[in-house]
Coordinates of C-alpha atoms in Angstrom, one line a residue:
M419 CA 1.1 -9.6 4.7
S420 CA -1.1 -11.1 2.7
A421 CA 1.7 -12.1 4.8
S422 CA 3.5 -15.0 3.1
G423 CA 3.3 -13.5 -0.4
G424 CA 4.5 -10.1 0.7
T425 CA 7.4 -11.5 2.7
K426 CA 8.5 -13.8 -0.2
A427 CA 8.6 -10.8 -2.6
I428 CA 10.5 -8.7 -0.1
V429 CA 13.1 -11.3 0.6
A430 CA 13.6 -11.9 -3.1
A431 CA 14.0 -8.2 -3.7
L432 CA 16.4 -7.9 -0.7
A433 CA 18.6 -10.8 -2.0
A434 CA 18.8 -9.3 -5.5
N435 CA 19.5 -5.8 -4.4
L436 CA 22.3 -6.7 -1.9
S437 CA 24.2 -8.7 -4.6
I438 CA 23.6 -6.0 -7.2
A439 CA 24.7 -3.2 -4.9
V440 CA 28.0 -4.9 -4.3
A441 CA 28.6 -5.6 -8.0
K442 CA 27.7 -2.0 -9.0
F443 CA 30.0 -0.5 -6.5
V444 CA 32.9 -2.7 -7.6
A445 CA 32.1 -1.6 -11.2
F446 CA 32.2 2.1 -10.1
L447 CA 35.6 1.6 -8.5
F448 CA 37.1 0.2 -11.7
S449 CA 35.4 2.4 -14.2
G450 CA 34.7 5.7 -12.5
S451 CA 31.1 5.7 -14.0
S452 CA 28.8 8.1 -12.1
S453 CA 25.8 6.0 -13.4
M454 CA 27.3 3.0 -11.6
L455 CA 27.8 5.0 -8.4
A456 CA 24.2 6.3 -8.5
E457 CA 22.9 2.8 -9.2
S458 CA 24.9 1.2 -6.4
V459 CA 23.5 3.8 -3.9
H460 CA 20.0 3.1 -5.4
S461 CA 20.4 -0.6 -4.8
L462 CA 21.7 -0.1 -1.3
A463 CA 18.8 2.2 -0.5
D464 CA 16.4 -0.4 -1.9
S465 CA 18.0 -3.1 0.4
G466 CA 17.4 -0.8 3.4
N467 CA 13.9 -0.3 2.3
Q468 CA 13.2 -4.0 2.1
G469 CA 14.7 -4.3 5.6
L470 CA 12.2 -1.5 6.8
L471 CA 9.3 -3.4 5.3
L472 CA 10.3 -6.6 7.0
L473 CA 10.7 -4.8 10.3
G474 CA 7.3 -3.1 10.0
G475 CA 5.7 -6.4 9.3
K476 CA 7.2 -7.9 12.4
R477 CA 6.4 -5.0 14.7
A478 CA 2.8 -4.9 13.4
K479 CA 2.2 -8.4 14.8
R480 CA 2.6 -7.2 18.4
E481 CA -0.4 -7.8 20.7
A482 CA -2.7 -4.9 21.6
T483 CA -2.0 -3.0 24.8
P484 CA -4.1 -0.7 27.0
E485 CA -2.2 2.2 25.5
H486 CA -2.8 0.9 21.9
P487 CA -6.1 -1.1 22.3
F488 CA -6.5 -1.6 18.5
G489 CA -3.1 -3.1 18.1
Y490 CA -0.1 -2.1 15.9
G491 CA -1.3 -3.0 12.4
R492 CA -0.7 0.5 11.1
E493 CA 3.1 0.2 11.8
R494 CA 3.2 -1.4 8.3
Y495 CA 2.0 1.9 6.8
I496 CA 4.5 3.9 8.8
Y497 CA 7.5 1.8 7.6
A498 CA 6.2 1.9 4.0
F499 CA 6.1 5.7 4.3
L500 CA 9.7 5.7 5.6
V501 CA 10.6 3.7 2.4
S502 CA 9.3 6.6 0.2
I503 CA 11.5 9.1 2.2
V504 CA 14.6 6.9 1.9
L505 CA 13.9 6.4 -1.9
F506 CA 13.5 10.2 -2.4
S507 CA 16.5 11.3 -0.4
V508 CA 19.1 8.6 -0.5
G509 CA 18.2 7.3 -4.0
G510 CA 16.7 10.2 -6.0
M511 CA 18.4 13.3 -4.6
F512 CA 21.8 11.7 -4.5
A513 CA 21.5 10.6 -8.2
V514 CA 20.3 14.0 -9.3
Y515 CA 23.3 15.6 -7.5
E516 CA 25.8 13.1 -8.9
G517 CA 24.3 13.5 -12.4
Y518 CA 24.6 17.3 -12.2
E519 CA 28.3 17.0 -11.1
K520 CA 29.1 14.6 -13.9
I521 CA 27.5 16.8 -16.5
K522 CA 29.4 19.8 -15.1
H523 CA 32.7 18.0 -14.8
P524 CA 32.6 15.0 -17.3
H525 CA 35.3 12.4 -17.5
E526 CA 36.0 9.4 -19.6
I527 CA 34.8 6.0 -18.5
T528 CA 37.6 3.4 -18.1
A529 CA 37.4 -0.4 -18.0
W530 CA 34.1 -0.2 -19.9
Y531 CA 33.5 -4.0 -19.5
W532 CA 33.0 -3.6 -15.8
P533 CA 29.9 -1.3 -15.9
V534 CA 28.4 -3.1 -18.9
G535 CA 28.9 -6.5 -17.5
V536 CA 27.5 -5.6 -14.1
L537 CA 24.5 -3.8 -15.6
V538 CA 23.6 -6.8 -17.7
F539 CA 23.9 -9.0 -14.6
A540 CA 21.8 -6.5 -12.6
I541 CA 19.0 -6.4 -15.2
I542 CA 18.8 -10.2 -15.1
A543 CA 18.6 -10.3 -11.3
E544 CA 16.0 -7.5 -11.2
I545 CA 13.9 -9.3 -13.8
F546 CA 13.7 -12.4 -11.5
S547 CA 12.9 -10.1 -8.5
F548 CA 10.2 -8.3 -10.5
R549 CA 8.8 -11.6 -11.7
T550 CA 8.4 -12.8 -8.1
A551 CA 6.7 -9.6 -7.1
I552 CA 4.3 -9.8 -10.0
K553 CA 3.5 -13.5 -9.3
E554 CA 2.8 -12.8 -5.6
S555 CA 0.7 -9.7 -6.4
N556 CA -1.5 -11.6 -8.9
Q557 CA -2.7 -13.8 -6.0
T558 CA -4.4 -10.9 -4.4
R559 CA -4.9 -8.4 -7.3
G560 CA -8.0 -10.2 -8.7
N561 CA -9.5 -8.4 -11.7
R562 CA -8.0 -5.0 -10.8
S563 CA -5.6 -3.3 -13.1
W564 CA -2.1 -2.7 -11.9
T565 CA -2.8 1.0 -11.3
E566 CA -5.8 0.1 -9.2
F567 CA -3.9 -2.5 -7.3
V568 CA -1.2 0.0 -6.3
R569 CA -3.8 2.7 -5.5
R570 CA -6.3 0.5 -3.7
S571 CA -4.3 -2.2 -2.0
K572 CA -4.5 -2.0 1.8
A573 CA -1.3 -4.0 2.3
P574 CA 1.6 -1.7 1.3
E575 CA 4.4 -4.2 0.9
L576 CA 3.6 -5.6 -2.6
P577 CA 2.9 -2.3 -4.2
V578 CA 6.1 -0.9 -2.7
V579 CA 8.2 -3.8 -4.0
L580 CA 6.5 -3.6 -7.4
L581 CA 7.3 0.1 -7.8
E582 CA 10.8 -0.3 -6.5
D583 CA 11.6 -3.2 -8.9
L584 CA 10.0 -1.4 -11.8
G585 CA 12.1 1.7 -11.0
A586 CA 15.2 -0.4 -10.6
L587 CA 14.7 -2.1 -14.1
V588 CA 14.1 1.3 -15.8
G589 CA 17.0 2.8 -13.9
L590 CA 19.3 0.0 -15.1
I591 CA 18.2 0.6 -18.7
L592 CA 18.9 4.3 -18.3
A593 CA 22.3 3.6 -16.8
L594 CA 23.2 1.2 -19.6
G595 CA 22.1 3.8 -22.1
G596 CA 24.1 6.5 -20.5
V597 CA 27.2 4.3 -20.2
G598 CA 26.8 3.1 -23.8
L599 CA 26.4 6.6 -25.3
A600 CA 29.4 7.8 -23.2
L601 CA 31.5 4.9 -24.6
A602 CA 30.3 5.4 -28.2
T603 CA 30.9 9.2 -28.3
G604 CA 33.8 9.4 -25.9
N605 CA 31.8 12.1 -24.0
G606 CA 31.2 11.5 -20.3
V607 CA 28.3 14.0 -20.3
W608 CA 26.0 11.1 -21.4
D609 CA 26.9 9.2 -18.3
G610 CA 25.9 12.2 -16.2
I611 CA 22.6 12.6 -18.2
G612 CA 21.8 8.9 -17.5
T613 CA 22.5 9.4 -13.8
L614 CA 20.2 12.5 -13.8
C615 CA 17.4 10.6 -15.4
I616 CA 17.7 7.8 -12.8
G617 CA 17.4 10.5 -10.1
V618 CA 14.3 12.0 -11.6
L619 CA 12.7 8.5 -12.0
L620 CA 13.4 7.6 -8.3
I621 CA 11.9 10.9 -7.1
V622 CA 8.7 10.4 -9.1
I623 CA 8.3 6.8 -7.7
A624 CA 9.0 8.1 -4.2
I625 CA 6.3 10.8 -4.5
I626 CA 3.8 8.2 -5.7
L627 CA 4.6 5.9 -2.8
A628 CA 4.4 8.8 -0.3
V629 CA 1.0 9.9 -1.6
E630 CA -0.5 6.5 -1.5
T631 CA 0.9 5.5 1.9
K632 CA -0.2 8.9 3.4
S633 CA -3.8 8.0 2.6
L634 CA -3.4 4.6 4.4
L635 CA -1.8 6.4 7.4
L636 CA -4.7 8.8 7.6
G637 CA -7.1 5.9 7.7
E638 CA -9.0 4.4 4.8
S639 CA -12.4 2.8 4.8
A640 CA -13.2 -0.7 3.5
G641 CA -13.5 -1.0 -0.3
L642 CA -16.9 -0.8 -1.9
E643 CA -17.2 -4.5 -2.3
E644 CA -16.6 -5.1 1.4
V645 CA -19.0 -2.3 2.4
E646 CA -21.8 -3.9 0.3
K647 CA -21.1 -7.3 1.9
I648 CA -21.2 -5.8 5.4
K649 CA -24.5 -3.9 4.7
A650 CA -26.1 -7.1 3.3
A651 CA -24.9 -9.1 6.4
V652 CA -26.2 -6.6 9.0
V653 CA -29.9 -6.5 7.9
D654 CA -31.9 -9.6 8.7
G655 CA -35.3 -8.1 7.9
E656 CA -36.8 -9.3 11.2
T657 CA -35.2 -7.5 14.1
V658 CA -32.6 -5.5 12.2
T659 CA -34.6 -3.7 9.5
G660 CA -32.0 -1.2 8.2
I661 CA -28.8 0.7 8.6
I662 CA -29.1 4.2 9.9
H663 CA -25.4 5.0 9.3
M664 CA -22.2 3.1 9.1
R665 CA -18.4 3.7 9.3
T666 CA -15.5 1.4 8.5
L667 CA -11.8 1.9 9.1
H668 CA -8.7 -0.1 8.4
L669 CA -6.8 -0.6 11.6
G670 CA -4.2 -2.4 9.5
P671 CA -4.1 -4.2 6.1
E672 CA -5.9 -7.2 7.5
E673 CA -8.0 -5.7 10.3
L674 CA -11.2 -3.7 9.8
L675 CA -13.2 -1.8 12.3
V676 CA -17.0 -1.6 11.6
A677 CA -19.2 0.8 13.5
A678 CA -22.9 1.1 12.7
K679 CA -26.2 2.4 14.1
I680 CA -28.9 -0.1 13.1
A681 CA -32.6 0.3 12.9
V682 CA -34.8 -2.0 15.0
R683 CA -38.5 -2.1 15.6
H684 CA -39.9 0.0 18.5
D685 CA -41.6 -3.0 20.1
D686 CA -38.6 -5.3 20.2
T687 CA -37.4 -6.5 23.6
A688 CA -33.8 -5.9 24.9
S689 CA -33.2 -9.6 24.7
E690 CA -34.3 -9.8 21.0
V691 CA -32.2 -6.8 20.1
A692 CA -29.1 -8.3 21.9
H693 CA -29.6 -11.6 20.1
A694 CA -30.0 -9.8 16.8
I695 CA -26.8 -7.8 17.3
N696 CA -24.8 -10.9 18.1
A697 CA -26.2 -12.7 15.1
A698 CA -25.4 -9.6 12.9
E699 CA -21.8 -9.6 14.1
N700 CA -21.4 -13.2 13.3
R701 CA -22.8 -12.6 9.8
I702 CA -20.4 -9.7 9.2
R703 CA -17.3 -11.7 10.2
E704 CA -18.5 -14.6 8.0
A705 CA -18.9 -12.2 5.0
V706 CA -15.8 -10.1 5.6
P707 CA -13.3 -12.1 7.8
I708 CA -11.0 -9.1 8.3
A709 CA -13.9 -7.3 10.2
R710 CA -12.5 -8.1 13.6
V711 CA -13.7 -5.1 15.6
I712 CA -17.4 -4.5 15.4
Y713 CA -19.7 -2.0 17.2
L714 CA -23.4 -2.1 16.5
E715 CA -25.7 0.4 18.2
P716 CA -29.5 -0.2 18.0
D717 CA -31.9 2.7 17.5
I718 CA -35.3 3.5 16.2
F719 CA -35.0 4.9 12.7
N720 CA -35.3 8.7 12.4
A721 CA -34.7 10.3 9.0
E722 CA -33.6 13.7 10.5
A723 CA -31.0 12.1 12.8
A724 CA -29.8 9.9 10.0
A725 CA -29.2 12.8 7.7
G726 CA -27.0 14.5 10.3
A727 CA -25.1 11.3 11.0
N728 CA -24.3 10.6 7.4
Q729 CA -21.9 13.4 6.9
G730 CA -18.5 11.9 6.0
N731 CA -20.0 8.5 5.6
T732 CA -18.3 5.3 4.4
P733 CA -18.1 5.0 0.6
G734 CA -21.2 3.1 -0.6
A735 CA -23.2 4.0 2.5
P736 CA -26.5 5.8 2.0
A737 CA -26.5 9.5 1.2
P738 CA -28.0 12.0 3.7
N739 CA -31.8 12.0 3.7
D740 CA -32.0 8.8 1.7
S741 CA -34.4 7.1 4.0
D742 CA -35.4 4.4 1.5
A743 CA -31.8 3.2 1.5
L744 CA -31.4 3.4 5.2
A745 CA -34.6 1.5 6.0
P746 CA -35.2 -1.0 3.2
K747 CA -38.9 -1.5 2.6
D748 CA -38.5 -4.8 0.8
H749 CA -37.5 -6.7 3.9
P750 CA -40.3 -8.4 5.8
G751 CA -41.1 -6.6 9.0
A752 CA -39.6 -3.3 7.9
P753 CA -40.9 -0.5 10.0
K754 CA -43.8 1.5 8.6
D755 CA -43.4 4.4 11.0
L756 CA -40.2 4.6 13.1
G757 CA -40.6 8.2 14.3
H758 CA -40.0 8.7 18.0

């Protein structure tokens, strides 16, 4: 998962959410607070979500089969998408319904010390869980902002846990505010308003997760930095003189497919081309270790063919008709005339 880091964050969140869910539900039974009921369901849903992420990570490790020759790496994306559905339905929609009912039929909170005490305990536990997720994310985030990390990360687990923990913390603060105002004013409507706000928050987070995970499910290319490394590794300036076109695709968070048509000189022998392709594959794997499936097709450069092949190209790859980018002239041995 960025395996160990993702798993550590998930397990920390799972342990926190299970204990918090039990405490919140006990507080609901004693106080009758709808905020506590919504929060207990939220924590229970989060616990199930962490279970889904762990299951997805385990299933993704299965060996490739003839039916699935590229393996099961994308199972992690499928289970992350299921998390967004659970968060939206079980967490968000339930809280919205419960908040609406409490606003429509308010009642006084009893045994106030139960919800207040549990919420304080839950906030402390969630802070520890959130801190673990931040610490593990920082190991892979690099110089990216948190927004870029959530949007660009190819491994879904840490962004999911981060958003869940953030939502949980904000939700707990909203619940504490709702309960506090209900106790201060004697009006149970405030408890319902707090519950409704929790529901809206969870729905927003679920939509963000669904949108980002859907993009991963559809298939994302390598990042710009990886693309540039691959392009630099392919061309040796001797046999491989340029890239005619290239595609990359994530088969999973830590497995990348690279397919490229490469330009070779018209007088190269088959043995020379085969040797150059093997060397290029080794250079690619050295530059980008997650590039595990590589297909390189040799060809004589033709600008007209390259223009047609570049439609829907990998980000960072040459634009159509950009023959200078496709066949670099500054490499020794670059072809002067590669027309058929």
